[in-house]
Amino acid sequence: MFEQILENVRQQEPLVHCITNYITTNDCANIVLACGASPTMAEAEQEAAEIAAMSSAVDINIGNLNTMTVAAMHRAIAAANRTGIPVILDPVGAGASRYRMDTLRDFFAAYRFAVVRGNISELLAVGGAASNTKGVDAGAADAVTEENLEERIAFFQQLSAKLGAVVSISGAIDIIASPERAYICRNGHPMMSRITGTGCMLSALTAAFCGANHDHILEAAAAAVVAMGVAGDIAYRKTQAAGGGTGSFRMHLMDAISLMDADTLNGGMNVEIR
Amino acid sequence: MFEQILENVRQQEPLVHCITNYITTNDCANIVLACGASPTMAEAEQEAAEIAAMSSAVDINIGNLNTMTVAAMHRAIAAANRTGIPVILDPVGAGASRYRMDTLRDFFAAYRFAVVRGNISELLAVGGAASNTKGVDAGAADAVTEENLEERIAFFQQLSAKLGAVVSISGAIDIIASPERAYICRNGHPMMSRITGTGCMLSALTAAFCGANHDHILEAAAAAVVAMGVAGDIAYRKTQAAGGGTGSFRMHLMDAISLMDADTLNGGMNVEIR
Amino acid sequence: MFEQILENVRQQEPLVHCITNYITTNDCANIVLACGASPTMAEAEQEAAEIAAMSSAVDINIGNLNTMTVAAMHRAIAAANRTGIPVILDPVGAGASRYRMDTLRDFFAAYRFAVVRGNISELLAVGGAASNTKGVDAGAADAVTEENLEERIAFFQQLSAKLGAVVSISGAIDIIASPERAYICRNGHPMMSRITGTGCMLSALTAAFCGANHDHILEAAAAAVVAMGVAGDIAYRKTQAAGGGTGSFRMHLMDAISLMDADTLNGGMNVEIR
């Protein structure tokens, strides 16, 4: 399944419209290119709807909001909803400020999202549960563990039903859930949280995968998480072998996504379906 | 000729004022430094004219416009025109939105540019021809080929005369044209389009080269294209040799620009003059 | 001393709120993570105070101002001052435009800073002395040398007293001064000025180190400079050994910060106390 998702990205080279944050936007553009898709980052209110309407997916990331980008996001999401283009929402730092929560409330009240993807603290905040976000990083107390996995899956399947969106949570154990089904992924390495932007990149990758697989959003979202996790595993091994640090890891991670193929994906993945 | 252009950059370390897009601005600053020049990215309306007037070249890139940056661009270009500082314009995504086309029309109506540099789809759109831009990437149908090369050269020499600017088009075959002369360059590798920012970087590099060679704008623009193409060739070979992907390629590309010397440039270039 | 400063960062993982410039913000976030701290880059006026108040340190960098970010900076600094959180100010390009000088004057009139960190030209401009800034780079004529070192130390110890802030100046010879004491550091390599953002990264690192060492601001500021200098030495050796350029150097620099430990720091540092 997943290799077909990836193959569709390579074949269709979907245009992915990202309105994201300037901290990690270069990484987002590069990972969209690395997986075989084509990024465009337009975020002026004047052109956001026009660019969204010609794209195959829209990636909305609230990591660094301001009045201008929020206005552009509204235009882009509305245009995408009108034309049936999947919108991926990354609620970066949800719970960290009233401004972010207010912006999210406005979004959920007005629009439909194909996937809501973030770390556990962000998704707990989106779901109205107690959350311990630390800036834009997940709080340790919130982590998905083997002990609370069942409970977390149930919570996020309910949230998925409520939002009408696939919910994708990243961490040591990843959960990608629709109301009917959940993928559990145990790939990846803690070093991924020692470089900035792995979450943002995964959202952009999710948008690229959904852009070429409109009819299989859950599987596309899961495939993106799995590809990122397998790439993290590979990057960690290469970094360790050469005695490198986080700078090397970042390069190897991008390399691994650009070199990902069906064999590597299938051979490396550690996925369970419930 | 080209090695003298490069040598002048290294000797004069020109200050290059870039008002660009936040997706690739870090890459632009790094390539300006890598070639031996000095970047400054000021883009507040309040200081854009002042900073432009103390610079040796101005690089204007419309990859991510908003009301504030457009206002700053007007100030910077006007100041540069008043003091005779060359302005390089990169019409990123021309043809992709009305906002970009309107902004460009305002620019061409009011100001003079030394070089207009972009991909083939963008330059066709600037020239008023049919264009198939895909977001910020060139459409495959627009490509310069050995078959349409004569026709493309003629078109862009006419456009150069009309704009009063050197026209620099990047792709598998690059064309750098004034009304009287055209350089054709066949360096570079398709992997350059699999990382973000190679176009933006080339525009910044063009600004740096023009900044130290005010009296030889055509040659400086061509030298920048050739240096980037040769660097792309080197980076591809190094990446392949090590089994790397696009992350490695990006690093090797910057390395190659920073290590470029006369012998490498002359030994690697594949250039024709018409 | 310095190894304890570093150990505290690793143990406490302080949250560092950066309002910086979009050219180097990715590098700043990555170096904060590399040293063991946690970055958050929120810069909307609507949330800047709220985020600052939950952080352990605030990093303010004026490398790319606009009306919106200046408003957010005021909110964040005021909130940090109210709650006693150390604020690190990087006066990027001070002296290059009236807008930057006006912004700095407003800041110094209204707020207290724990550390003011920049290159020599910027700090001379802050101190009201003649300065030869070249865009955002230090002018060669301003350099700290063995000949003018005594005079420079005296000047900056007076400036430190006047500002009520530790003053940290980077260059071939670094000075980190309080009114009573000065650290002189001779680590680092000229290649550090051939990539963008080493100054911005050092300010972010200084914020991270201060965030975990509120009671030892002078030592934390000095430790950050020393760690960066030692990392620069290591990165240069690795780059040279592999025949790399500035792209490689940038990766090795980040690696070296993420791999820094007490032995490397103590073994590599070249520091004098006066």
XYZ file of N, CA, C and O in Angstrom, chain C residues 12-184:
692
model
N 18.618 21.342 32.473
C 17.368 22.110 32.616
C 16.596 22.271 31.312
O 15.426 22.620 31.331
N 17.279 22.078 30.165
C 16.618 22.263 28.862
C 15.752 23.521 28.837
O 14.544 23.465 28.592
N 16.350 24.681 29.079
C 15.545 25.910 29.191
C 14.819 26.247 27.889
O 15.348 26.028 26.798
N 13.621 26.785 28.036
C 12.859 27.266 26.881
C 13.372 28.662 26.535
O 13.415 29.550 27.389
N 13.784 28.846 25.285
C 14.367 30.113 24.841
C 13.461 30.736 23.790
O 13.231 30.166 22.721
N 12.936 31.903 24.110
C 12.044 32.607 23.183
C 12.876 33.557 22.328
O 13.472 34.501 22.837
N 12.913 33.298 21.030
C 13.709 34.108 20.112
C 12.792 34.948 19.222
O 11.881 34.397 18.590
N 13.033 36.245 19.181
C 12.444 37.068 18.129
C 13.639 37.572 17.338
O 14.376 38.441 17.780
N 13.831 36.988 16.196
C 15.086 37.188 15.491
C 14.779 37.539 14.043
O 13.756 38.168 13.765
N 15.643 37.231 13.135
C 15.420 37.591 11.736
C 15.255 36.320 10.928
O 15.792 35.274 11.273
N 14.536 36.425 9.821
C 14.197 35.194 9.123
C 15.360 34.653 8.306
O 15.280 33.553 7.773
N 16.445 35.408 8.201
C 17.595 34.925 7.431
C 18.246 33.738 8.143
O 18.619 32.754 7.519
N 18.375 33.844 9.453
C 19.165 32.861 10.200
C 18.363 32.158 11.281
O 18.945 31.471 12.119
N 17.059 32.309 11.273
C 16.276 31.791 12.399
C 16.309 30.269 12.478
O 16.295 29.698 13.570
N 16.400 29.610 11.332
C 16.505 28.156 11.345
C 17.804 27.716 12.021
O 17.816 26.792 12.840
N 18.895 28.403 11.700
C 20.171 28.120 12.351
C 20.085 28.387 13.856
O 20.658 27.638 14.655
N 19.390 29.454 14.235
C 19.258 29.792 15.661
C 18.475 28.710 16.394
O 18.861 28.275 17.478
N 17.366 28.274 15.801
C 16.578 27.207 16.434
C 17.418 25.942 16.548
O 17.410 25.264 17.581
N 18.161 25.631 15.498
C 18.954 24.402 15.528
C 20.089 24.448 16.545
O 20.395 23.436 17.181
N 20.702 25.611 16.732
C 21.800 25.657 17.703
C 21.265 25.624 19.125
O 21.902 25.054 20.018
N 20.090 26.200 19.348
C 19.474 26.111 20.677
C 19.187 24.637 20.997
O 19.481 24.154 22.097
N 18.656 23.911 20.026
C 18.422 22.477 20.217
C 19.740 21.710 20.363
O 19.850 20.803 21.195
N 20.734 22.084 19.561
C 22.013 21.362 19.583
C 22.683 21.448 20.947
O 23.327 20.494 21.387
N 22.518 22.569 21.633
C 23.186 22.716 22.936
C 22.366 22.092 24.057
O 22.831 22.024 25.195
N 21.148 21.658 23.747
C 20.353 20.971 24.762
C 19.153 21.752 25.265
O 18.415 21.273 26.121
N 18.943 22.953 24.726
C 17.802 23.770 25.148
C 16.666 23.625 24.145
O 16.745 22.835 23.203
N 15.597 24.393 24.343
C 14.381 24.252 23.536
C 13.969 25.628 23.005
O 13.716 26.538 23.781
N 13.924 25.796 21.687
C 13.615 27.111 21.125
C 12.132 27.297 20.841
O 11.429 26.338 20.523
N 11.654 28.531 20.911
C 10.331 28.889 20.401
C 10.461 30.285 19.811
O 11.081 31.147 20.410
N 9.946 30.479 18.590
C 10.243 31.689 17.831
C 9.031 32.626 17.683
O 9.003 33.438 16.782
N 8.055 32.524 18.560
C 6.818 33.300 18.415
C 7.094 34.794 18.339
O 7.783 35.339 19.177
N 6.528 35.450 17.339
C 6.785 36.884 17.232
C 5.581 37.680 16.777
O 5.732 38.764 16.199
N 4.392 37.163 17.029
C 3.204 37.985 16.831
C 3.031 38.857 18.073
O 3.234 38.398 19.205
N 2.664 40.101 17.843
C 2.366 41.018 18.942
C 1.343 40.380 19.884
O 1.387 40.562 21.091
N 0.424 39.609 19.294
C -0.674 39.021 20.057
C -0.219 37.989 21.095
O -0.950 37.705 22.032
N 0.957 37.403 20.915
C 1.348 36.326 21.829
C 2.750 36.489 22.404
O 3.168 35.678 23.242
N 3.472 37.530 21.990
C 4.882 37.648 22.377
C 5.068 37.733 23.893
O 5.976 37.106 24.452
N 4.217 38.490 24.571
C 4.366 38.631 26.027
C 4.084 37.308 26.734
O 4.808 36.908 27.649
N 3.045 36.635 26.271
C 2.631 35.369 26.883
C 3.728 34.302 26.753
O 4.043 33.583 27.700
N 4.322 34.232 25.559
C 5.385 33.246 25.333
C 6.641 33.625 26.108
O 7.302 32.770 26.709
N 6.984 34.909 26.108
C 8.183 35.337 26.841
C 8.061 34.984 28.316
O 9.026 34.516 28.939
N 6.869 35.202 28.881
C 6.694 35.006 30.323
C 6.830 33.545 30.743
O 7.096 33.253 31.900
N 6.675 32.612 29.795
C 6.808 31.199 30.152
C 8.203 30.664 29.807
O 8.478 29.478 30.016
N 9.066 31.529 29.298
C 10.398 31.103 28.865
C 11.440 31.338 29.954
O 11.174 32.010 30.949
N 12.642 30.790 29.732
C 13.748 30.991 30.668
C 14.711 32.072 30.200
O 15.552 32.543 30.979
N 14.612 32.449 28.936
C 15.442 33.533 28.406
C 14.797 34.025 27.118
O 14.055 33.273 26.460
N 15.069 35.284 26.783
C 14.533 35.879 25.563
C 15.701 36.398 24.734
O 16.596 37.070 25.256
N 15.697 36.059 23.436
C 16.746 36.495 22.509
C 16.127 37.459 21.500
O 15.224 37.071 20.754
N 16.606 38.703 21.505
C 16.078 39.730 20.602
C 17.172 40.090 19.598
O 18.267 40.499 19.985
N 16.860 39.954 18.309
C 17.849 40.143 17.241
C 17.229 41.074 16.211
O 16.159 40.787 15.657
N 17.899 42.217 15.920
C 17.281 43.224 15.049
C 17.753 43.113 13.594
O 17.709 44.093 12.836
N 18.166 41.921 13.189
C 18.721 41.738 11.849
C 17.747 41.971 10.705
O 18.169 42.197 9.567
N 16.468 41.910 10.964
C 15.505 42.199 9.899
C 14.206 42.716 10.509
O 13.231 41.985 10.627
N 14.217 43.950 10.863
C 13.079 44.565 11.550
C 11.942 44.856 10.596
O 12.143 45.096 9.421
N 10.741 44.836 11.132
C 9.632 45.508 10.473
C 8.662 45.947 11.565
O 8.867 45.623 12.752
N 7.662 46.698 11.191
C 6.769 47.292 12.184
C 6.164 46.232 13.098
O 6.055 46.428 14.317
N 5.820 45.072 12.512
C 5.181 44.026 13.310
C 6.143 43.392 14.309
O 5.798 43.176 15.461
N 7.367 43.088 13.851
C 8.295 42.425 14.768
C 8.776 43.380 15.854
O 8.993 42.960 16.989
N 8.942 44.648 15.521
C 9.354 45.605 16.551
C 8.286 45.685 17.645
O 8.603 45.697 18.844
N 7.020 45.699 17.247
C 5.941 45.733 18.242
C 5.993 44.486 19.131
O 5.839 44.562 20.354
N 6.242 43.330 18.514
C 6.327 42.080 19.287
C 7.527 42.099 20.232
O 7.451 41.617 21.369
N 8.650 42.654 19.756
C 9.842 42.741 20.612
C 9.540 43.564 21.872
O 9.906 43.160 22.981
N 8.873 44.703 21.698
C 8.529 45.525 22.864
C 7.720 44.714 23.871
O 8.005 44.738 25.076
N 6.726 43.983 23.394
C 5.897 43.183 24.298
C 6.722 42.118 25.023
O 6.565 41.900 26.223
N 7.583 41.445 24.266
C 8.350 40.336 24.848
C 9.365 40.849 25.873
O 9.504 40.279 26.962
N 10.069 41.929 25.524
C 11.099 42.440 26.451
C 10.440 42.960 27.729
O 10.910 42.695 28.845
N 9.339 43.692 27.577
C 8.650 44.228 28.754
C 8.191 43.095 29.671
O 8.370 43.147 30.893
N 7.640 42.050 29.059
C 7.174 40.906 29.860
C 8.342 40.228 30.570
O 8.243 39.853 31.740
N 9.443 40.070 29.866
C 10.623 39.428 30.461
C 11.173 40.279 31.600
O 11.545 39.758 32.661
N 11.226 41.591 31.398
C 11.715 42.481 32.463
C 10.816 42.385 33.697
O 11.306 42.362 34.830
N 9.513 42.321 33.479
C 8.585 42.238 34.617
C 8.813 40.999 35.456
O 8.690 41.027 36.671
N 9.137 39.881 34.758
C 9.255 38.619 35.482
C 10.704 38.219 35.753
O 10.950 37.128 36.257
N 11.652 39.094 35.425
C 13.042 38.822 35.765
C 13.734 37.811 34.870
O 14.732 37.198 35.263
N 13.223 37.625 33.671
C 13.831 36.696 32.726
C 14.919 37.432 31.947
O 14.682 38.524 31.435
N 16.122 36.864 31.831
C 17.196 37.576 31.132
C 16.895 37.763 29.645
O 16.428 36.839 28.980
N 17.184 38.972 29.162
C 16.993 39.289 27.749
C 18.356 39.526 27.115
O 19.149 40.325 27.621
N 18.625 38.823 26.006
C 19.865 38.993 25.247
C 19.517 39.818 24.009
O 18.587 39.478 23.273
N 20.268 40.890 23.781
C 20.010 41.763 22.637
C 21.155 41.650 21.643
O 22.314 41.839 22.008
N 20.831 41.368 20.374
C 21.832 41.345 19.312
C 21.534 42.518 18.376
O 20.603 42.457 17.573
N 22.315 43.597 18.473
C 22.042 44.808 17.692
C 22.577 44.703 16.267
O 23.398 45.525 15.836
N 22.088 43.709 15.504
C 22.617 43.422 14.163
C 22.541 44.673 13.272
O 21.497 45.312 13.176
N 23.648 45.005 12.647
C 23.653 46.129 11.711
C 23.484 47.480 12.383
O 23.149 48.464 11.698
N 23.715 47.558 13.713
C 23.657 48.871 14.371
C 24.633 49.790 13.648
O 25.757 49.404 13.347
N 24.198 50.980 13.350
C 25.041 51.912 12.615
C 24.742 51.912 11.128
O 25.109 52.845 10.413
N 24.062 50.860 10.630
C 23.818 50.771 9.188
C 22.592 51.558 8.749
O 22.474 51.915 7.580
N 21.663 51.825 9.663
C 20.491 52.616 9.288
C 19.938 53.361 10.500
O 20.119 52.929 11.648
N 19.271 54.458 10.218
C 18.625 55.248 11.261
C 17.539 54.422 11.968
O 17.356 54.525 13.178
N 16.830 53.608 11.205
C 15.735 52.810 11.778
C 16.254 51.893 12.886
O 15.640 51.755 13.948
N 17.395 51.259 12.616
C 17.951 50.354 13.631
C 18.412 51.138 14.857
O 18.198 50.720 16.000
N 19.054 52.296 14.645
C 19.527 53.086 15.773
C 18.350 53.619 16.593
O 18.398 53.638 17.825
N 17.288 54.042 15.910
C 16.103 54.532 16.627
C 15.470 53.423 17.464
O 15.059 53.637 18.613
N 15.397 52.242 16.873
C 14.822 51.106 17.593
C 15.655 50.779 18.831
O 15.112 50.557 19.931
N 16.975 50.785 18.664
C 17.858 50.498 19.799
C 17.714 51.567 20.886
O 17.661 51.249 22.078
N 17.634 52.832 20.479
C 17.493 53.913 21.467
C 16.211 53.706 22.285
O 16.228 53.822 23.516
N 15.128 53.368 21.607
C 13.871 53.092 22.324
C 14.045 51.939 23.315
O 13.555 51.992 24.442
N 14.729 50.893 22.872
C 14.932 49.732 23.744
C 15.719 50.121 24.994
O 15.333 49.805 26.120
N 16.855 50.790 24.784
C 17.719 51.104 25.930
C 17.037 52.094 26.878
O 17.297 52.090 28.078
N 16.156 52.933 26.342
C 15.452 53.905 27.198
C 14.430 53.218 28.090
O 14.170 53.669 29.215
N 13.876 52.114 27.616
C 12.722 51.535 28.325
C 13.026 50.249 29.096
O 12.308 49.929 30.047
N 14.066 49.513 28.687
C 14.222 48.154 29.219
C 15.621 47.876 29.757
O 16.574 48.595 29.455
N 15.714 46.776 30.501
C 17.011 46.275 30.967
C 17.372 45.024 30.155
O 16.514 44.174 29.905
N 18.646 44.931 29.789
C 19.131 43.748 29.077
C 20.172 43.047 29.933
O 20.964 43.699 30.621
N 20.183 41.727 29.874
C 21.196 40.968 30.600
C 22.512 40.992 29.836
O 23.588 41.161 30.419
N 22.434 40.827 28.518
C 23.628 40.781 27.668
C 23.327 41.520 26.365
O 22.248 41.343 25.787
N 24.264 42.353 25.925
C 24.215 42.919 24.581
C 25.370 42.299 23.820
O 26.534 42.460 24.211
N 25.047 41.517 22.760
C 26.077 40.751 22.044
C 26.090 41.071 20.569
O 25.056 40.986 19.903
N 27.241 41.460 20.039
C 27.340 41.734 18.615
C 28.777 41.761 18.159
O 29.681 41.384 18.912
N 28.999 42.186 16.900
C 30.382 42.339 16.449
C 30.900 43.703 16.886
O 30.160 44.538 17.418
N 32.163 43.932 16.653
C 32.806 45.136 17.175
C 32.175 46.415 16.613
O 31.942 47.378 17.356
N 31.854 46.426 15.332
C 31.276 47.641 14.742
C 29.911 47.948 15.358
O 29.583 49.113 15.629
N 29.135 46.899 15.590
C 27.814 47.090 16.192
C 27.919 47.634 17.615
O 27.202 48.553 18.003
N 28.856 47.070 18.384
C 28.969 47.507 19.776
C 29.586 48.891 19.888
O 29.249 49.659 20.795
N 30.486 49.245 18.967
C 30.986 50.626 18.943
C 29.827 51.574 18.670
O 29.691 52.612 19.319
N 28.973 51.229 17.702
C 27.821 52.082 17.391
C 26.889 52.190 18.595
O 26.417 53.289 18.926
N 26.642 51.078 19.261
C 25.800 51.107 20.472
C 26.429 52.018 21.525
O 25.730 52.762 22.222
N 27.758 51.976 21.610
C 28.463 52.778 22.604
C 28.653 54.232 22.211
O 29.272 55.006 22.942
N 28.174 54.613 21.040
C 28.268 56.008 20.621
C 29.624 56.380 20.033
O 29.914 57.555 19.805
N 30.472 55.391 19.754
C 31.788 55.654 19.166
C 31.703 55.578 17.643
O 30.730 55.062 17.083
N 32.714 56.089 16.964
C 32.792 55.975 15.514
C 32.831 54.499 15.150
O 33.511 53.708 15.803
N 32.118 54.124 14.109
C 31.992 52.720 13.732
C 31.993 52.628 12.212
O 31.547 53.542 11.520
N 32.535 51.537 11.686
C 32.641 51.367 10.238
C 31.915 50.116 9.783
O 32.460 49.301 9.052
N 30.683 49.940 10.224
C 29.958 48.727 9.876
C 29.796 48.631 8.365
O 29.663 49.643 7.670
N 29.853 47.390 7.854
C 29.658 47.153 6.430
C 28.420 46.283 6.303
O 28.509 45.064 6.354
N 27.272 46.919 6.163
C 26.024 46.171 6.227
C 25.913 45.560 7.606
O 25.912 46.286 8.605
N 25.868 44.232 7.667
C 25.764 43.570 8.962
C 27.101 42.971 9.403
O 27.178 42.283 10.414
N 28.165 43.229 8.638
C 29.482 42.717 9.004
C 30.340 43.828 9.617
O 30.165 45.007 9.304
N 31.262 43.438 10.488
C 32.158 44.410 11.106
C 33.097 44.986 10.058
O 33.545 44.287 9.149
N 33.387 46.270 10.167
C 34.383 46.890 9.304
C 35.770 46.497 9.771
O 36.039 46.398 10.968
N 36.688 46.259 8.815
C 38.041 45.811 9.146
C 38.746 46.820 10.055
O 39.510 46.440 10.952
N 38.471 48.102 9.840
C 39.162 49.148 10.608
C 38.794 49.128 12.091
O 39.496 49.699 12.916
N 37.682 48.461 12.421
C 37.212 48.463 13.807
C 37.789 47.323 14.647
O 37.608 47.315 15.872
N 38.456 46.375 14.020
C 38.804 45.109 14.679
C 39.532 45.295 16.014
O 40.346 46.199 16.177
N 39.224 44.399 16.944
C 39.995 44.305 18.180
C 41.317 43.623 17.842
O 41.326 42.553 17.224
N 42.431 44.264 18.213
C 43.753 43.698 17.941
C 44.532 43.624 19.265
O 44.101 44.177 20.273
N 45.672 42.952 19.225
C 46.485 42.891 20.445
C 46.906 44.306 20.858
O 47.090 44.589 22.048
N 47.036 45.205 19.865
C 47.487 46.575 20.144
C 46.421 47.413 20.852
O 46.717 48.171 21.757
N 45.179 47.302 20.385
C 44.135 48.149 20.994
C 43.309 47.424 22.059
O 42.293 47.942 22.521
N 43.757 46.225 22.455
C 42.941 45.400 23.345
C 42.634 46.087 24.675
O 41.476 46.122 25.115
N 43.660 46.656 25.304
C 43.455 47.317 26.603
C 42.410 48.420 26.505
O 41.500 48.523 27.322
N 42.571 49.226 25.471
C 41.670 50.350 25.240
C 40.239 49.856 24.993
O 39.264 50.406 25.531
N 40.120 48.801 24.172
C 38.788 48.253 23.884
C 38.143 47.703 25.157
O 36.955 47.912 25.408
N 38.912 46.975 25.944
C 38.354 46.420 27.189
C 37.834 47.547 28.078
O 36.714 47.485 28.600
N 38.626 48.594 28.223
C 38.220 49.723 29.075
C 36.942 50.347 28.546
O 36.002 50.632 29.309
N 36.895 50.533 27.224
C 35.701 51.130 26.611
C 34.461 50.290 26.893
O 33.408 50.810 27.280
N 34.591 48.979 26.720
C 33.407 48.122 26.853
C 33.037 47.864 28.322
O 31.878 47.615 28.626
N 34.014 47.940 29.217
C 33.640 47.847 30.639
C 32.851 49.091 31.054
O 31.886 48.998 31.807
N 33.224 50.228 30.510
C 32.440 51.443 30.771
C 31.053 51.328 30.138
O 30.047 51.701 30.734
N 31.006 50.811 28.914
C 29.706 50.648 28.258
C 28.822 49.688 29.057
O 27.614 49.906 29.218
N 29.429 48.620 29.561
C 28.693 47.650 30.366
C 28.079 48.330 31.597
O 26.919 48.102 31.931
N 28.847 49.183 32.244
C 28.339 49.902 33.420
C 27.195 50.822 33.022
O 26.163 50.897 33.697
N 27.377 51.493 31.899
C 26.359 52.452 31.444
C 25.052 51.732 31.086
O 23.958 52.199 31.421
N 25.162 50.585 30.395
C 23.969 49.854 29.957
C 23.377 48.988 31.074
O 22.227 48.567 30.986
N 24.179 48.703 32.094
C 23.729 47.750 33.104
C 23.594 46.351 32.544
O 22.758 45.559 32.990
N 24.427 46.036 31.557
C 24.345 44.741 30.861
C 25.746 44.215 30.590
O 26.678 45.003 30.379
N 25.892 42.912 30.593
C 27.133 42.312 30.107
C 27.264 42.657 28.632
O 26.272 42.623 27.884
N 28.478 43.002 28.191
C 28.718 43.322 26.789
C 29.595 42.219 26.214
O 30.635 41.894 26.777
N 29.159 41.621 25.102
C 29.864 40.486 24.508
C 30.176 40.814 23.051
O 29.263 40.994 22.244
N 31.489 40.939 22.738
C 31.917 41.353 21.392
C 32.652 40.201 20.724
O 33.600 39.647 21.270
N 32.250 39.871 19.500
C 32.843 38.738 18.781
C 33.749 39.209 17.658
O 33.466 40.201 17.002
N 34.786 38.460 17.440
C 35.736 38.739 16.371
C 36.913 37.795 16.524
O 36.790 36.757 17.172
N 38.044 38.113 15.904
C 39.216 37.257 16.064
C 39.576 37.157 17.547
O 39.931 36.087 18.046
N 39.474 38.292 18.237
C 39.611 38.303 19.694
C 38.249 38.686 20.271
O 37.720 39.743 19.937
N 37.671 37.840 21.090
C 36.372 38.141 21.699
C 36.559 38.776 23.071
O 37.473 38.392 23.816
N 35.680 39.707 23.405
C 35.679 40.313 24.744
C 34.287 40.129 25.348
O 33.291 40.459 24.702
N 34.225 39.604 26.568
C 32.957 39.506 27.290
C 33.174 40.247 28.608
O 33.942 39.795 29.457
N 32.478 41.394 28.763
C 32.836 42.304 29.845
C 31.663 42.694 30.729
O 30.570 42.993 30.246
N 31.916 42.682 32.020
C 31.084 43.382 32.991
C 31.949 44.541 33.510
O 33.133 44.627 33.169
N 31.388 45.420 34.315
C 32.221 46.522 34.817
C 33.421 46.031 35.620
O 34.471 46.671 35.632
N 33.269 44.881 36.269
C 34.343 44.420 37.171
C 35.301 43.424 36.537
O 36.401 43.211 37.046
N 34.901 42.811 35.458
C 35.663 41.664 34.984
C 35.524 41.542 33.469
O 34.498 41.912 32.906
N 36.555 40.995 32.834
C 36.450 40.755 31.393
C 37.085 39.413 31.041
O 38.162 39.071 31.539
N 36.382 38.653 30.215
C 36.939 37.434 29.630
C 37.415 37.777 28.220
O 36.704 38.446 27.457
N 38.616 37.300 27.889
C 39.158 37.485 26.540
C 39.296 36.095 25.939
O 39.919 35.221 26.541
